[in-house]
Amino acid sequence: MFTSINPFTQETIAEYTAHTSAEIEQKLQLGHKAWQQLLEVPLEQRRQWMMQVAQSMKDQVDTHAALITQEMGKTLKEARAEVLKCATSAEYYAENIADMLQHKPIRSDAYKSYVSYESKGIVLAIMPWNFPYWQVFRFAIPNILAGNTGLLKHASNVSGCALAIEKIFSDSNFPAGTFQSLLVSSKDMEPIIADPRVQGVTLTGSTPAGKSVAALAGKYIKKTVLELGGSDPFIVLKDADLEAAAKTAVQGRMQNAGQSCIAAKRWIVEKEIVPAFTEAVKHFIQELKQGDPTQENTNMGPMARPDLADDLARQLQESISQGARLELGGTHEGCNFAPTLLTGVTNQMTAFKEETFGPLAVIIEAADEAQAIALANETEFGLGAALWTSDLDKAARLATQIESGNVFINAMVRSDARLPFGGVKQSGYGRELSLEGTHEFLNVKTVYIQQ
């Protein structure tokens, strides 16, 4: 049994019965059959169906947003933006998928040689609760357009979202089984991963979850893409636009109540501007109103579960006991965690060494840009990094020194359908989105033709 609980009120929304082994087998059969059907469906037809998916989400944005807010607590404004991002991304891929699947000619000694990109079957997605629509659609849209089918094991606290997404695809005329949701516990995933009809596994989640799934997938020789945790640096050099950097730092840290793998978790600031930057971010943090996510004047909702808030409180108190200074916030009740700021954080403290998954911002002082880059890289993670400076030539040079899958200059780190997204080190491997992400679960086939 899976239970959805409203994070703000702690009221039970709904309960869902786990699928039986027989039901899982039916879904695998249906998903495989749908893949065989899609092999015969012209790309233009798949594009039309995907445009129906996009239109459906636009038409029902408020319904889907309300469900997201109920199940995981983000504000309605954030939830609407998430749904619409899925819709616009569906439109983008529908418009561009033909180019992404074009044969790639390669000169050789053959009469003709090229690479073709062909679907392989069912792709299993294991997805988290923090962006319950976007994380799913960014895998599903390009894969389904390319001819694969999708099987989703979503986080257990957002089962309603999982079933709603399944309905979007089934209502958009795709063959039955093209996209299905599985209500199943993580401990029961091995037989599904092992099934020969499943051709790949994509996971977004914690590093421990990624290690577990990668080990299983490796056991059965299944391709994986892992987008895991992050402790992303937000580097502010002394020549940066301080006001813009401070505003974006707060947005990047506090959106979705800080529950994002690519949140700006470590603010690394050159020593000369630390006092001014601190005052600027305090101003923007104090403007935040944490509370009921269904109210339009609330700009930060609760955390998704009480245990997550308790763990963040532990990290906060440990860092304070290690010498960090509490500037703002620091209190929580249930899932409702006040936006919090720590200063004087060093690389020996919990808030630096561990990923903090919630509305806790920390300022770390760097003597100069060289130390700022060294501190940024002093982590086992490498998902996204931001660098703020008015010298764009310097920014381009320093970007090559940052150990991260994404580096954003004078901007907030975010995923974008047009750009490949993924990490290095303990933040995972492989890419989602763009051309690179579209090809991850396709058969990259060499075709060699001799006269």
XYZ file of C-alpha atoms in Angstrom:
451
model
C 0.000 0.000 0.000
C 1.319 3.449 -0.962
C 0.043 6.506 0.888
C 0.032 10.100 -0.369
C 0.172 12.636 2.472
C -0.229 16.392 2.124
C 3.087 17.784 3.445
C 1.557 21.035 4.698
C -1.424 19.582 6.578
C -0.165 16.000 7.075
C -3.583 14.770 5.979
C -3.820 11.557 3.987
C -4.835 12.297 0.395
C -5.150 8.792 -0.997
C -3.928 5.233 -0.673
C -2.841 3.063 -3.590
C -2.520 -0.708 -3.759
C 0.768 -2.067 -5.076
C 0.655 -3.936 -8.361
C 0.852 -7.710 -8.130
C 3.399 -9.842 -9.978
C 0.698 -10.772 -12.467
C -0.166 -7.110 -13.087
C 3.507 -6.254 -13.576
C 3.827 -9.050 -16.142
C 0.790 -7.692 -17.989
C 2.392 -4.259 -18.118
C 5.647 -5.673 -19.452
C 3.742 -7.553 -22.142
C 1.761 -4.454 -23.057
C 4.847 -2.234 -23.104
C 6.681 -4.644 -25.391
C 3.677 -4.914 -27.699
C 3.405 -1.123 -27.836
C 7.077 -0.891 -28.839
C 6.468 -3.338 -31.686
C 3.499 -1.240 -32.778
C 5.516 1.973 -32.664
C 8.052 0.408 -35.030
C 5.317 0.535 -37.670
C 4.100 4.040 -36.821
C 5.513 6.890 -38.951
C 7.451 9.528 -37.046
C 4.977 12.154 -38.159
C 2.190 10.299 -36.361
C 4.226 10.082 -33.158
C 4.868 13.806 -33.443
C 1.138 14.517 -33.715
C 0.395 12.384 -30.676
C 3.088 14.189 -28.682
C 1.565 17.539 -29.611
C -1.682 16.213 -28.138
C 0.227 15.459 -24.926
C 1.455 19.056 -24.862
C -2.002 20.482 -25.484
C -3.553 18.265 -22.836
C -1.138 19.554 -20.209
C -1.779 23.142 -21.185
C -5.540 22.635 -21.047
C -5.370 20.954 -17.630
C -2.460 22.822 -16.081
C -4.382 23.802 -12.963
C -5.574 20.247 -12.307
C -2.077 18.811 -12.628
C -0.526 21.634 -10.593
C -2.993 21.095 -7.764
C -2.096 17.406 -7.644
C 1.633 18.179 -7.488
C 1.083 20.687 -4.677
C -1.095 18.264 -2.716
C 1.352 15.378 -2.947
C 4.770 17.004 -2.493
C 4.122 20.538 -1.290
C 5.580 22.956 -3.826
C 3.662 26.166 -4.377
C 0.939 26.264 -7.004
C 2.970 28.813 -8.957
C 5.963 26.463 -9.059
C 3.728 23.508 -9.902
C 2.088 25.314 -12.813
C 5.507 26.270 -14.149
C 6.597 22.634 -13.942
C 3.593 21.388 -15.905
C 3.996 24.056 -18.577
C 7.714 23.269 -18.879
C 6.735 19.697 -19.691
C 4.270 20.920 -22.316
C 6.707 23.269 -24.044
C 9.391 20.572 -24.003
C 6.987 18.145 -25.676
C 6.423 20.752 -28.377
C 10.162 21.330 -28.754
C 10.929 17.647 -29.279
C 7.965 17.145 -31.579
C 9.380 19.934 -33.736
C 13.006 18.759 -33.616
C 12.983 14.978 -33.247
C 13.329 14.326 -36.976
C 16.679 16.109 -37.058
C 17.820 14.249 -33.925
C 17.062 10.887 -35.541
C 18.607 11.652 -38.931
C 21.158 9.166 -40.187
C 24.698 10.409 -39.608
C 26.816 9.809 -42.746
C 30.448 8.806 -42.158
C 33.119 8.721 -44.856
C 34.852 5.367 -45.112
C 36.072 2.998 -47.809
C 32.506 1.727 -48.256
C 30.160 2.742 -51.037
C 28.045 4.176 -48.231
C 28.335 4.113 -44.459
C 26.279 5.825 -41.810
C 24.976 5.642 -38.266
C 21.272 5.085 -37.672
C 19.475 5.672 -34.376
C 16.863 3.020 -33.644
C 14.559 2.262 -30.742
C 15.247 -0.752 -28.529
C 12.151 -1.394 -26.425
C 11.020 -0.581 -22.892
C 12.972 1.990 -20.883
C 12.403 1.730 -17.133
C 12.462 5.053 -15.283
C 12.934 5.292 -11.514
C 12.012 8.840 -10.623
C 11.934 11.112 -7.531
C 9.208 13.168 -5.919
C 10.761 16.651 -6.043
C 9.804 17.418 -9.664
C 7.192 14.695 -10.106
C 6.179 15.693 -13.638
C 9.326 17.229 -15.135
C 11.707 14.424 -14.129
C 9.371 11.943 -15.811
C 8.619 13.897 -18.973
C 12.228 14.775 -19.697
C 12.941 11.049 -20.083
C 9.608 10.089 -21.635
C 9.222 12.720 -24.356
C 12.342 12.044 -26.459
C 12.308 8.288 -25.853
C 8.704 7.813 -26.915
C 9.128 10.060 -29.936
C 12.143 7.951 -30.901
C 10.028 4.791 -30.674
C 10.816 3.384 -27.233
C 8.149 2.789 -24.614
C 8.267 3.876 -20.986
C 7.684 2.126 -17.683
C 7.706 4.394 -14.607
C 8.447 3.454 -11.023
C 7.771 6.751 -9.288
C 8.460 7.753 -5.684
C 5.812 6.235 -3.434
C 4.596 9.593 -2.085
C 3.574 10.834 -5.565
C 1.606 7.854 -6.868
C -1.238 10.157 -7.884
C 1.117 12.077 -10.152
C 2.414 8.830 -11.656
C -1.069 7.654 -12.587
C -2.060 11.087 -13.910
C 0.959 11.088 -16.247
C 0.042 7.640 -17.517
C -3.435 8.928 -18.320
C -2.041 11.882 -20.281
C -0.335 9.502 -22.693
C -3.231 7.050 -22.911
C -5.624 9.922 -23.664
C -3.343 11.226 -26.442
C -3.854 8.234 -28.769
C -0.486 6.555 -28.290
C -0.799 2.747 -28.496
C -1.904 1.173 -25.214
C 1.178 0.471 -23.092
C 3.347 3.200 -24.597
C 3.705 4.753 -21.152
C 2.723 2.941 -17.954
C 3.189 3.537 -14.241
C 4.197 0.782 -11.855
C 3.166 0.919 -8.207
C 5.944 -1.199 -6.760
C 8.461 -0.991 -3.920
C 12.155 -0.423 -4.586
C 12.993 -3.780 -3.024
C 10.945 -5.530 -5.720
C 12.695 -3.953 -8.714
C 15.263 -6.638 -9.557
C 12.951 -8.927 -11.576
C 11.763 -5.935 -13.598
C 15.294 -4.735 -14.345
C 16.281 -8.301 -15.217
C 13.404 -8.779 -17.683
C 14.757 -8.979 -21.263
C 11.979 -6.708 -22.524
C 13.462 -3.873 -20.451
C 16.305 -2.431 -22.507
C 17.582 0.310 -20.213
C 17.134 2.012 -16.866
C 17.206 5.720 -16.111
C 17.240 6.915 -12.512
C 17.074 10.333 -10.920
C 17.600 10.221 -7.179
C 20.131 9.864 -4.404
C 23.636 8.547 -4.913
C 22.938 5.423 -2.781
C 19.868 4.674 -4.910
C 21.950 5.134 -8.046
C 24.615 2.721 -6.815
C 21.995 0.087 -6.051
C 20.266 0.368 -9.431
C 23.565 0.533 -11.338
C 24.717 -2.669 -9.644
C 21.502 -4.456 -10.632
C 21.587 -3.105 -14.168
C 25.205 -4.139 -14.542
C 24.351 -7.627 -13.357
C 21.895 -7.955 -16.239
C 23.876 -5.914 -18.816
C 21.382 -3.053 -19.033
C 22.286 0.465 -20.124
C 21.809 3.053 -17.385
C 21.647 6.823 -17.087
C 22.024 8.165 -13.550
C 21.252 11.722 -12.419
C 22.113 11.734 -8.747
C 22.785 14.116 -5.885
C 24.555 17.430 -5.975
C 26.222 19.963 -3.720
C 26.378 22.640 -6.323
C 28.686 25.627 -5.914
C 27.473 29.149 -6.595
C 30.692 31.129 -7.038
C 30.582 34.919 -6.732
C 33.765 36.787 -7.688
C 34.459 40.337 -6.569
C 33.748 41.830 -10.011
C 30.243 40.286 -10.210
C 26.960 42.152 -10.383
C 26.307 41.757 -6.666
C 22.586 42.510 -6.681
C 21.829 40.124 -9.533
C 24.037 37.434 -8.023
C 22.363 37.719 -4.611
C 18.848 37.593 -6.052
C 19.660 34.565 -8.203
C 21.467 32.806 -5.345
C 18.351 32.991 -3.192
C 16.113 31.869 -6.027
C 18.453 29.025 -6.913
C 18.668 27.830 -3.325
C 15.101 28.340 -2.110
C 12.925 27.353 -5.073
C 11.006 24.131 -4.456
C 11.869 24.626 -0.747
C 15.480 23.902 -1.620
C 14.651 20.381 -2.741
C 16.533 20.218 -6.001
C 19.638 18.310 -7.038
C 20.891 21.429 -8.829
C 20.022 23.952 -6.112
C 22.730 26.510 -5.309
C 23.813 24.716 -2.147
C 27.224 26.264 -1.450
C 27.631 30.009 -1.953
C 31.375 30.535 -2.380
C 32.156 34.246 -2.248
C 35.403 36.204 -2.582
C 36.445 37.655 0.760
C 36.259 41.336 -0.228
C 32.549 41.194 -1.015
C 31.313 38.763 1.658
C 29.779 41.492 3.891
C 27.925 43.167 1.031
C 26.784 39.865 -0.442
C 25.566 38.704 2.966
C 23.422 41.796 3.439
C 22.018 41.497 -0.070
C 20.968 37.860 0.285
C 19.501 38.506 3.737
C 17.225 41.092 2.164
C 15.948 38.619 -0.462
C 15.564 35.770 2.046
C 13.533 37.970 4.369
C 11.115 38.626 1.503
C 10.258 34.919 1.319
C 6.999 33.753 2.837
C 7.007 30.060 3.787
C 3.611 28.502 4.367
C 0.472 27.151 2.723
C 1.502 26.306 -0.867
C -2.046 26.736 -2.165
C -2.037 30.449 -1.321
C -0.884 32.742 -4.115
C 1.108 34.988 -1.754
C 3.187 32.045 -0.485
C 6.505 31.798 -2.292
C 7.976 28.783 -0.481
C 6.029 25.693 0.483
C 6.850 22.955 2.985
C 9.414 20.231 2.570
C 7.988 16.998 1.241
C 8.268 14.823 4.363
C 8.914 15.353 8.096
C 11.961 13.068 8.081
C 13.584 15.243 5.407
C 13.044 18.348 7.532
C 14.453 16.580 10.579
C 17.577 15.569 8.674
C 18.116 19.129 7.467
C 17.723 20.346 11.070
C 20.443 17.878 12.101
C 22.816 19.218 9.443
C 22.040 22.774 10.535
C 22.683 22.115 14.241
C 25.873 20.171 13.543
C 27.209 23.051 11.447
C 26.375 25.588 14.164
C 28.133 23.436 16.772
C 31.123 23.333 14.426
C 31.316 27.150 14.393
C 28.917 28.378 11.698
C 26.815 31.452 12.492
C 23.029 31.422 12.175
C 21.966 34.629 10.429
C 18.325 33.891 9.596
C 15.745 31.160 10.133
C 16.746 27.887 11.703
C 13.303 26.797 12.909
C 10.920 24.163 11.627
C 7.644 22.530 12.554
C 6.760 19.325 10.793
C 7.551 19.858 7.110
C 7.494 23.661 7.397
C 11.122 24.795 7.483
C 11.966 28.491 7.652
C 14.369 29.807 4.977
C 17.729 29.662 6.732
C 21.130 31.305 6.237
C 24.462 30.267 7.740
C 27.663 32.294 7.444
C 31.218 31.446 8.411
C 30.900 27.964 6.917
C 34.173 26.144 6.214
C 35.094 22.999 4.357
C 35.230 21.093 7.658
C 31.542 21.575 8.446
C 28.554 19.334 7.769
C 26.807 21.952 5.628
C 29.812 21.937 3.293
C 30.604 18.229 3.226
C 27.072 16.813 2.926
C 24.342 17.515 0.399
C 21.708 19.673 2.094
C 18.315 19.023 0.530
C 16.169 21.867 1.789
C 16.017 25.655 2.355
C 19.447 26.038 3.985
C 21.826 28.537 2.370
C 25.476 28.779 3.403
C 28.151 31.368 2.681
C 31.742 30.184 2.348
C 34.545 32.725 2.133
C 37.272 32.334 -0.508
C 40.507 34.328 -0.455
C 40.583 34.667 -4.256
C 39.238 33.099 -7.429
C 41.755 30.249 -7.315
C 40.581 29.209 -3.858
C 36.965 29.646 -4.954
C 37.452 27.101 -7.738
C 39.320 24.751 -5.376
C 36.469 24.919 -2.840
C 33.907 24.376 -5.588
C 35.675 21.176 -6.617
C 36.138 19.966 -3.035
C 33.117 17.679 -3.160
C 32.289 14.182 -4.310
C 29.498 15.647 -6.444
C 29.595 17.361 -9.824
C 26.150 18.143 -11.192
C 25.750 21.890 -11.758
C 27.767 24.986 -10.932
C 27.190 28.713 -11.277
C 29.908 31.330 -11.680
C 29.331 35.064 -11.384
C 31.789 37.579 -12.838
C 31.678 40.536 -15.228
C 34.733 39.216 -17.096
C 33.303 36.736 -19.588
C 36.694 35.703 -20.950
C 37.788 34.821 -17.447
C 34.496 33.019 -16.900
C 35.067 30.821 -19.952
C 38.556 29.974 -18.720
C 37.435 29.166 -15.201
C 34.476 27.117 -16.440
C 36.937 24.551 -17.812
C 38.419 24.164 -14.317
C 35.119 23.405 -12.587
C 34.401 19.690 -12.165
C 30.738 19.621 -13.086
C 28.386 18.423 -15.796
C 26.924 21.922 -16.157
C 28.414 25.380 -15.636
C 26.162 28.423 -15.889
C 27.743 31.867 -16.099
C 25.797 34.753 -14.519
C 22.662 32.600 -14.477
C 20.829 30.051 -12.365
C 21.552 26.403 -13.093
C 18.520 24.735 -14.647
C 17.620 21.966 -17.056
C 16.569 22.920 -20.568
C 15.190 20.668 -23.305
C 17.671 22.191 -25.763
C 20.772 21.405 -23.686
C 22.242 18.097 -22.477
C 21.932 17.620 -18.726
C 23.797 15.327 -16.335
C 26.657 15.040 -13.889
C 30.117 13.697 -13.183
C 31.730 12.056 -10.151
C 29.104 10.891 -7.616
C 26.433 12.936 -9.401
C 26.086 10.205 -11.987
C 26.736 9.582 -15.662
C 25.021 9.755 -19.001
C 22.912 12.635 -20.237
C 19.273 13.553 -20.520
C 17.760 16.043 -22.956
C 19.032 17.480 -26.242
C 20.684 15.329 -28.913
C 22.936 13.494 -26.455
C 20.082 12.559 -24.150
C 17.840 11.457 -27.005
C 20.460 8.949 -28.184
C 21.187 7.382 -24.774
C 18.646 4.548 -25.071
C 18.757 4.062 -28.825
C 20.676 1.496 -30.811
C 23.477 3.560 -32.373
C 23.840 1.270 -35.344
C 26.651 1.316 -37.896
C 25.453 0.521 -41.437
C 28.197 -0.295 -43.986
C 27.265 -0.777 -47.645
C 29.731 -2.126 -50.159
C 28.961 -2.244 -53.896
